CSV table of C-alpha atoms in Angstrom, one decimal:
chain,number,residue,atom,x,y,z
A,1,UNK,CA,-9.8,-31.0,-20.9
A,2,UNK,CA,-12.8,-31.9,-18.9
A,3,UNK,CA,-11.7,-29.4,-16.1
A,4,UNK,CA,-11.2,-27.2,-18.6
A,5,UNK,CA,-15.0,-27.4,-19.4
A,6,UNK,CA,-16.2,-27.4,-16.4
A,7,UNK,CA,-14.4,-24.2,-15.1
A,8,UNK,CA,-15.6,-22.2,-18.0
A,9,UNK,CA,-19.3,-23.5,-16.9
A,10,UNK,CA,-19.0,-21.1,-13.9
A,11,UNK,CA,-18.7,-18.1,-16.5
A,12,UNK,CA,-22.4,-17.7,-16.5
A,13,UNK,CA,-23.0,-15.5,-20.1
A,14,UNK,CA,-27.0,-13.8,-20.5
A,15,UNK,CA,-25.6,-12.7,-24.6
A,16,UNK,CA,-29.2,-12.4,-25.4
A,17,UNK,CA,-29.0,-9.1,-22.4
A,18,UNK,CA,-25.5,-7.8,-23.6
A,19,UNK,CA,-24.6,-8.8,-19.7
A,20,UNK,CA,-22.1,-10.8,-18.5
A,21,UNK,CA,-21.7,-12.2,-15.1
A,22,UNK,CA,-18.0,-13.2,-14.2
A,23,UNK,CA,-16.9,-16.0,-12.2
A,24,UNK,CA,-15.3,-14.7,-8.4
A,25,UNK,CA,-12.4,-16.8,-9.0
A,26,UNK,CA,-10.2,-14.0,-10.5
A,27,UNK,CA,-11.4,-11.0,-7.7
A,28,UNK,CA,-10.6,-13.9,-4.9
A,29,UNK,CA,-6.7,-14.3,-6.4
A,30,UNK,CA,-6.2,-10.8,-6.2
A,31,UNK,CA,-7.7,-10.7,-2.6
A,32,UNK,CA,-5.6,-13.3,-1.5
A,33,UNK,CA,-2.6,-12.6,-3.1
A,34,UNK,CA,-2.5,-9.1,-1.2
A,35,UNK,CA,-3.1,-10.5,2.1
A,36,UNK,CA,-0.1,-12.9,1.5
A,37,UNK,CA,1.9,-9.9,-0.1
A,38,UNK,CA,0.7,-7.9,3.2
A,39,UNK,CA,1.6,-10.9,5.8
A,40,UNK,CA,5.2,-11.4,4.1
A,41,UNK,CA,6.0,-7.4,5.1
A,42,UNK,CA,5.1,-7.8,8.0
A,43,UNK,CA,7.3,-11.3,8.3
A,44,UNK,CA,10.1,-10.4,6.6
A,45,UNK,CA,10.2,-7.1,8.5
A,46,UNK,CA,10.1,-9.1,11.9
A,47,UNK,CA,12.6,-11.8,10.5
A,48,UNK,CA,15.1,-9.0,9.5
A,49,UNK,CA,14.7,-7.4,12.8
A,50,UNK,CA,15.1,-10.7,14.6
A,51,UNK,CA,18.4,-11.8,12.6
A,52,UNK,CA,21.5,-9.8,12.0
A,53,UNK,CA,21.7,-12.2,9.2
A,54,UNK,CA,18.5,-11.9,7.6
A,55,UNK,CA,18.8,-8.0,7.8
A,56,UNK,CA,22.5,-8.1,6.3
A,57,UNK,CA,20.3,-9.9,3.2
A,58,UNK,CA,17.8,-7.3,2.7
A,59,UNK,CA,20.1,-4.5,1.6
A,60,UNK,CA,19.4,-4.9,-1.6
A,61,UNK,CA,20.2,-1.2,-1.6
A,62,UNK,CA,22.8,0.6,0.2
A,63,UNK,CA,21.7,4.0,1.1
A,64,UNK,CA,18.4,2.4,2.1
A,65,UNK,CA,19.3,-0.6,3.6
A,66,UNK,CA,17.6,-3.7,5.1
A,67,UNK,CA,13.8,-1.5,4.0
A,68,UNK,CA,15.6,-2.1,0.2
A,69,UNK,CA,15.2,-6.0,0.5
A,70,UNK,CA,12.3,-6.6,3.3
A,71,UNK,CA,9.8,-4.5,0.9
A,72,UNK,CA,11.2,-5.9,-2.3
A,73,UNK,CA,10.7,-9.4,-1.2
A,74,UNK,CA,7.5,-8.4,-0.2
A,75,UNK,CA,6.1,-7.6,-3.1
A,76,UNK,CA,8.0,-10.4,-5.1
A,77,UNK,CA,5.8,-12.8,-2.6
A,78,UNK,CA,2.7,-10.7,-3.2
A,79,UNK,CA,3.0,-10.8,-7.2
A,80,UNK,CA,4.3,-14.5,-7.3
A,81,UNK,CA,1.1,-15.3,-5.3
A,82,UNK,CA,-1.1,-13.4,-7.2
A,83,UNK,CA,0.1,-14.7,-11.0
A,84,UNK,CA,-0.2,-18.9,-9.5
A,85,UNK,CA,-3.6,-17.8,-7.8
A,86,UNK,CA,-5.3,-16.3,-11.2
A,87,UNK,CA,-4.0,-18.9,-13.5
A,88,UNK,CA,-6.0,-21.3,-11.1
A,89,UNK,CA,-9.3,-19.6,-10.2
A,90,UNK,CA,-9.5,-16.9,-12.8
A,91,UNK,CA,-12.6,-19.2,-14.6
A,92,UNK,CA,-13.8,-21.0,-11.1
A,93,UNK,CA,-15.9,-19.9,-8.8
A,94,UNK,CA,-14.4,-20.7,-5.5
A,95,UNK,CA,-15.8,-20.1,-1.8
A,96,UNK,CA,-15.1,-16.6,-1.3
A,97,UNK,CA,-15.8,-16.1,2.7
A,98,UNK,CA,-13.2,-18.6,3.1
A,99,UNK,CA,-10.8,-16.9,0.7
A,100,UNK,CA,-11.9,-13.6,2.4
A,101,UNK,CA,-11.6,-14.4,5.6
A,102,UNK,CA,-8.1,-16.1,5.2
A,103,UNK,CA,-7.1,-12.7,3.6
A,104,UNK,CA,-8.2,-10.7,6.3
A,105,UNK,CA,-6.6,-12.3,8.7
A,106,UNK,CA,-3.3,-12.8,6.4
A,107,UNK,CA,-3.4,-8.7,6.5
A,108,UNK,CA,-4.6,-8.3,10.2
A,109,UNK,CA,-1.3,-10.3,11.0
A,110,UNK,CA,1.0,-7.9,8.2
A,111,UNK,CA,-0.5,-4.9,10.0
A,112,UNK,CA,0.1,-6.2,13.4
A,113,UNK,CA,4.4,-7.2,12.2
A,114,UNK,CA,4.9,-4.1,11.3
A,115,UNK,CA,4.1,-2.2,14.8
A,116,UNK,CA,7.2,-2.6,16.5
A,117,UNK,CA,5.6,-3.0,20.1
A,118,UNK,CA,4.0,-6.1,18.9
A,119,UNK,CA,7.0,-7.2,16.5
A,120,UNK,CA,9.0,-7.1,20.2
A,121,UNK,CA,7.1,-9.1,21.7
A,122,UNK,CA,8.1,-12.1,19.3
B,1,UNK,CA,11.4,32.7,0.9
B,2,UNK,CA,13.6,29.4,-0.4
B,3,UNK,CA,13.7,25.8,0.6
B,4,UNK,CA,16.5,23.3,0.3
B,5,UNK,CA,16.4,20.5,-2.1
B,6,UNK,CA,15.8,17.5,0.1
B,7,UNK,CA,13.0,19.8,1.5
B,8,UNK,CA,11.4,20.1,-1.7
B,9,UNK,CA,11.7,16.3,-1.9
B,10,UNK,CA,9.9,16.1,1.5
B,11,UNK,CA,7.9,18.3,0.2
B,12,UNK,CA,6.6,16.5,-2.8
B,13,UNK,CA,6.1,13.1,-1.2
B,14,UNK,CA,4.3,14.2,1.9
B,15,UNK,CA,2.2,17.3,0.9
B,16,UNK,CA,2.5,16.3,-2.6
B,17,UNK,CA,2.0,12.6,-2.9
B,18,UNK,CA,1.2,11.2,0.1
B,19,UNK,CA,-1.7,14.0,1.1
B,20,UNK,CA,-3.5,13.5,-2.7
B,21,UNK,CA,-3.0,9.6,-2.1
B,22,UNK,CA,-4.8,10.4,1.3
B,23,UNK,CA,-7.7,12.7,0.0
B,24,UNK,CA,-8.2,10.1,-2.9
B,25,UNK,CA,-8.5,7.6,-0.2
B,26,UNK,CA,-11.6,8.7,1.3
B,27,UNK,CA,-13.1,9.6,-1.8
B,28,UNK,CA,-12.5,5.9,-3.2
B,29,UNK,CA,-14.2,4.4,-0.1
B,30,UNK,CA,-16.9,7.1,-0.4
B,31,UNK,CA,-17.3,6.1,-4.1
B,32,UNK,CA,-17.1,2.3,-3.8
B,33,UNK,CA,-19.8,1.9,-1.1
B,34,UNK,CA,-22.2,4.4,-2.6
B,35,UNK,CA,-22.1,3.1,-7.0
B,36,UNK,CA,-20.6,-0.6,-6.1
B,37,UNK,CA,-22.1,-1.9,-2.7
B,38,UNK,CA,-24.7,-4.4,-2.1
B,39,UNK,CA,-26.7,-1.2,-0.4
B,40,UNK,CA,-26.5,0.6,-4.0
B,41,UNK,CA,-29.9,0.8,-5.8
B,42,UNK,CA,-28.8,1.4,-9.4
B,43,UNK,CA,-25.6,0.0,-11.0
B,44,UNK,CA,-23.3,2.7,-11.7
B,45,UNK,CA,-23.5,4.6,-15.1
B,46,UNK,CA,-20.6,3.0,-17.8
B,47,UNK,CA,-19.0,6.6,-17.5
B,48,UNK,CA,-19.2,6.4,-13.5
B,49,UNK,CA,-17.2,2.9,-14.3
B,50,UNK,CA,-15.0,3.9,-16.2
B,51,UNK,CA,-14.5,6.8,-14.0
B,52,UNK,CA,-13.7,4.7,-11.1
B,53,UNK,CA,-11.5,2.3,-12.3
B,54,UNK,CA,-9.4,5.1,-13.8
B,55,UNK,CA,-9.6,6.9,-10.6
B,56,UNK,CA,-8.5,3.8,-8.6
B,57,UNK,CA,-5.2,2.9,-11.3
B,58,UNK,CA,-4.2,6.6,-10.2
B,59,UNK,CA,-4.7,6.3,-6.8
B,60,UNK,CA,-2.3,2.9,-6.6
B,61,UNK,CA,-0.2,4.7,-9.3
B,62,UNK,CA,-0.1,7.8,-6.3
B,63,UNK,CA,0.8,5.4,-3.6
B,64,UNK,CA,3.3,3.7,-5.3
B,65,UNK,CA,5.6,7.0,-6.5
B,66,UNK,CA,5.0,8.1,-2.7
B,67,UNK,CA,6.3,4.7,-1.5
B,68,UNK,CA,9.0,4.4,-3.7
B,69,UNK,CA,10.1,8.1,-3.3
B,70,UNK,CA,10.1,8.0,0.4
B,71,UNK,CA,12.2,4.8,0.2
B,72,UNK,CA,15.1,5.6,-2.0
B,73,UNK,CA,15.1,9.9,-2.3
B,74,UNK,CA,14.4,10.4,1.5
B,75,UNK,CA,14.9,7.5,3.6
B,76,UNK,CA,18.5,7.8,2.7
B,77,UNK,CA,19.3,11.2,3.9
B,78,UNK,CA,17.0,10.3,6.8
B,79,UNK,CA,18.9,7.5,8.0
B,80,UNK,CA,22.5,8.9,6.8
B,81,UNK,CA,25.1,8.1,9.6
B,82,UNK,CA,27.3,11.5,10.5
B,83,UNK,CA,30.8,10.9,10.3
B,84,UNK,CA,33.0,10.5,13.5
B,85,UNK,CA,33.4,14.1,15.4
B,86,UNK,CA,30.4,15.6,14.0
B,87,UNK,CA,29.1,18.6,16.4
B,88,UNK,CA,25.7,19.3,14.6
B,89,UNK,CA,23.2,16.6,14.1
B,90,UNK,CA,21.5,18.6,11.8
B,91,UNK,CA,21.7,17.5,8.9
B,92,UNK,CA,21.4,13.7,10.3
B,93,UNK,CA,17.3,13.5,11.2
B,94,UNK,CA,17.6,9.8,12.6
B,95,UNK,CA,20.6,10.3,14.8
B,96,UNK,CA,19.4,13.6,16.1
B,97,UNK,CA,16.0,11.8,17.0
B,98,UNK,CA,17.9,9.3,18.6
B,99,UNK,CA,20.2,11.7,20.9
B,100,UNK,CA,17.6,13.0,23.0
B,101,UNK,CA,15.0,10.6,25.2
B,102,UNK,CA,12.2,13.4,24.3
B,103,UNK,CA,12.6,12.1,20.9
B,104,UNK,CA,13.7,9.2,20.4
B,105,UNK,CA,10.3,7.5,20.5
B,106,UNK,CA,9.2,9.5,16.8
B,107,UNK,CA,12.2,6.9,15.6
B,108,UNK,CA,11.7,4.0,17.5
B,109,UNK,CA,8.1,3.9,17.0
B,110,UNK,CA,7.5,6.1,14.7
B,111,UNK,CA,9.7,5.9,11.9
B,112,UNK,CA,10.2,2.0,12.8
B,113,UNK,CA,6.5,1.5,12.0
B,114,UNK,CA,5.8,4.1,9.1
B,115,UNK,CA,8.3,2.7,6.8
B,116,UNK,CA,6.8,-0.8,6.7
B,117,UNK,CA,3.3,-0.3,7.1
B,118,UNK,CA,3.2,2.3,4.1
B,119,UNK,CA,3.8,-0.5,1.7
B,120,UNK,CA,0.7,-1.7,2.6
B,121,UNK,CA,-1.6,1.0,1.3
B,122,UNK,CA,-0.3,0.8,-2.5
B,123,UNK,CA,-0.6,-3.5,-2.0
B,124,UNK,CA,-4.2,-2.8,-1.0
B,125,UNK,CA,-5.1,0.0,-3.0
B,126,UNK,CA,-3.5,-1.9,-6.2
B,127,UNK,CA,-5.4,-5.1,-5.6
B,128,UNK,CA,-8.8,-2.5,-5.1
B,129,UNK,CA,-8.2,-1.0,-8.4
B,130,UNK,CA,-7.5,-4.4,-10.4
B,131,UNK,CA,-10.9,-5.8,-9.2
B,132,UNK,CA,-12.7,-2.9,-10.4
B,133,UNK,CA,-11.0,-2.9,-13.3
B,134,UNK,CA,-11.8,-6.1,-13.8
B,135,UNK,CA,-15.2,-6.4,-13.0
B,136,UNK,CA,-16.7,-2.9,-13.2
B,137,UNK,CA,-20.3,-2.6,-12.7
B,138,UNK,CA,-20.5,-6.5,-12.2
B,139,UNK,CA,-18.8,-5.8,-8.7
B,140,UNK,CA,-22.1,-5.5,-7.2
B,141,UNK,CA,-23.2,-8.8,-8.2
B,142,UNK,CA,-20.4,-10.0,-5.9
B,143,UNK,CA,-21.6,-8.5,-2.6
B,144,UNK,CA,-18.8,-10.6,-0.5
B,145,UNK,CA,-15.9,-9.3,-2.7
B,146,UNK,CA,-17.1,-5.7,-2.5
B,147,UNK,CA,-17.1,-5.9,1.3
B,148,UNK,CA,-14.0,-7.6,1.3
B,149,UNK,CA,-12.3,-4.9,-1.1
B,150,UNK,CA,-13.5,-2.1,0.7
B,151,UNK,CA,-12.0,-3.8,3.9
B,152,UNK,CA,-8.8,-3.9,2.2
B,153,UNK,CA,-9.5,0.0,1.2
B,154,UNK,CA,-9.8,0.8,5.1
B,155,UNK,CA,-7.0,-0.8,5.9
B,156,UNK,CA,-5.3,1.2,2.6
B,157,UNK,CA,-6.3,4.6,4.5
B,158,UNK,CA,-5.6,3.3,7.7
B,159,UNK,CA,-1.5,2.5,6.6
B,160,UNK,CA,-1.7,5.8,4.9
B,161,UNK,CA,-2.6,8.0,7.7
B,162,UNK,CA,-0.5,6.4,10.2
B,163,UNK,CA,2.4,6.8,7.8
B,164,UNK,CA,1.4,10.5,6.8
B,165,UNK,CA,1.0,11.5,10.6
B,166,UNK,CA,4.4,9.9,11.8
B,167,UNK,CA,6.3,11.6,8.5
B,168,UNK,CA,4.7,15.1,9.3
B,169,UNK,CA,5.7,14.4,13.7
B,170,UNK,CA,9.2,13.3,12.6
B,171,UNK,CA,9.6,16.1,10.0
B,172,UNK,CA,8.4,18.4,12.5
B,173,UNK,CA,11.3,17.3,15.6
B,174,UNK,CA,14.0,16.3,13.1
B,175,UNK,CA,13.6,18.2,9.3
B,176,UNK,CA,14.8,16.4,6.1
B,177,UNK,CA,17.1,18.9,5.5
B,178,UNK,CA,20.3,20.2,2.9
B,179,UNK,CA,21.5,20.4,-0.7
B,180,UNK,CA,21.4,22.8,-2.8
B,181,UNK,CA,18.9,26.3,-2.1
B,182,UNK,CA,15.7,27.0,-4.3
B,183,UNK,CA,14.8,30.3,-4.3
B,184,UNK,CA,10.9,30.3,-4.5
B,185,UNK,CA,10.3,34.3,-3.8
B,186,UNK,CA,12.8,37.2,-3.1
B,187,UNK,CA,11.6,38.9,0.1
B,188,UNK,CA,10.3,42.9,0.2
């Protein structure tokens, strides 16, 4: 209840202007959320490249094969992340260079899975 | 003048989808940084806002079909495996890639790479559009999240042209090709 109260202090409201200013808490689950989403392609790419097993797993679909599973996953990861993230900051402020930083580098690293030179080196 | 149906299919998610999601692309990062940066004088106009935020739920709407129909209507015939004693590699894009050293790089590095890192421009470009949908004008209050979003955009672009220049390369050594014929134009 108290943390209840105290989030919702960080929703700073000017009624009396017709403005409102929103906390970052929300825009900071969505950025982090894709940088996981981003970072478990690139993963679960390399994983299922890596391991006959893994890649037998990700054919989730036939005629598409081992893409089928490694982008589904993918994008289960990125959505799970994102729902738990903006049930927990969408009212708080939280520090957002931090949070910005960690997704940019969470997406750096996706980017840098999915090129198969760097992938081999692994 | 006709074209097969898997080349209509190609068609459509390379020239069609992929190439608007592309254009859109630059236009969003042109359009973010001008109405929504820190750098921006005024605050954008409530029609701009609504303008954008509808432009941006397209845009991830775009890259999602062109994902999705790359995946599961193309991929397949791309990566379709001839069966034993076939003579003409035709109709089997990945394989023929693979059968000649000249080529073979447009799948191993090509292909390998455009089939992962295209998922990463509808992530990006979604997550784009549901913070401007979400905060609208108040976006440039939050100079940090604006930079951070149009990073992501960037990146957006970035997976789309690397996936849109490898398509077009392996389209252009090892065609999508077969089913039935459209007949666009009888000939004089």
């Amino acid at each position: 209840m108290h943390g209840t109260v105290r989030e919702k202090t960080n929703v700073v409201r000017a009624t009396g202007t017709g403005t409102t200013s929103l906390s970052n808490g929300a825009g900071a689950a969505a950025v982090l959320a894709a940088g996981f989403g981003s970072f478990a392609l690139g993963l679960i790419a390399t994983l299922a490249d890596k391991s006959a097993g893994i890649k037998s797993a990700m054919i989730f679909s036939k005629p598409t094969g081992p893409l089928s599973g490694v982008t589904t996953s993918a994008i289960v990861v990125w959505l799970i992340a994102w729902v738990l993230l903006h049930v927990r900051w969408h009212n708080r402020t939280v520090n957002l260079g931090r949070v910005g930083a960690a997704a940019l580098v969470l997406l750096a690293l996706g980017l840098l899975l999915t090129f198969p030179p760097f992938a081999d080196l692994l | 003048m006709e074209i097969t149906t898997r080349g209509f299919w190609t068609l459509i998610h390379g020239m069609g989808f992929g190439a608007l999601y592309l254009l859109a692309c630059s236009g969003a990062l042109v359009e973010l940084y001008r109405r929504y940066a820190p750098a921006a004088e005024d605050a954008p106009a409530a029609r701009d806002d609504w303008f954008m935020r509808i432009y941006l739920a397209a845009m991830a709407a775009v890259a999602w079909i062109t994902v999705f129909t790359g995946a599961y209507i193309i991929y397949p015939w791309y990566r379709a495996v001839p069966p034993a004693g076939t003579a003409s590699l035709a109709a089997f894009p990945q394989r023929l890639l693979m059968a000649s050293s000249s080529t073979i790089g447009w799948h191993a590095l090509g292909m390998e790479w455009k089939e992962h890192v295209a998922w990463l421009a509808p992530i990006c470009i979604t997550m784009a559009a549901a913070v401007v949908w979400q905060y609208g004008r108040e976006l440039q209050r939050h100079p940090q999240l604006c930079r951070i979003v149009l990073s992501f955009v960037w990146i957006a672009l970035f997976a789309g042209g690397v996936a849109g220049f490898f398509g077009a390369m392996i389209n252009k050594n090892a065609p999508v090709e077969g089913g039935s014929t459209i007949h666009l134009m009888h000939g004089e």
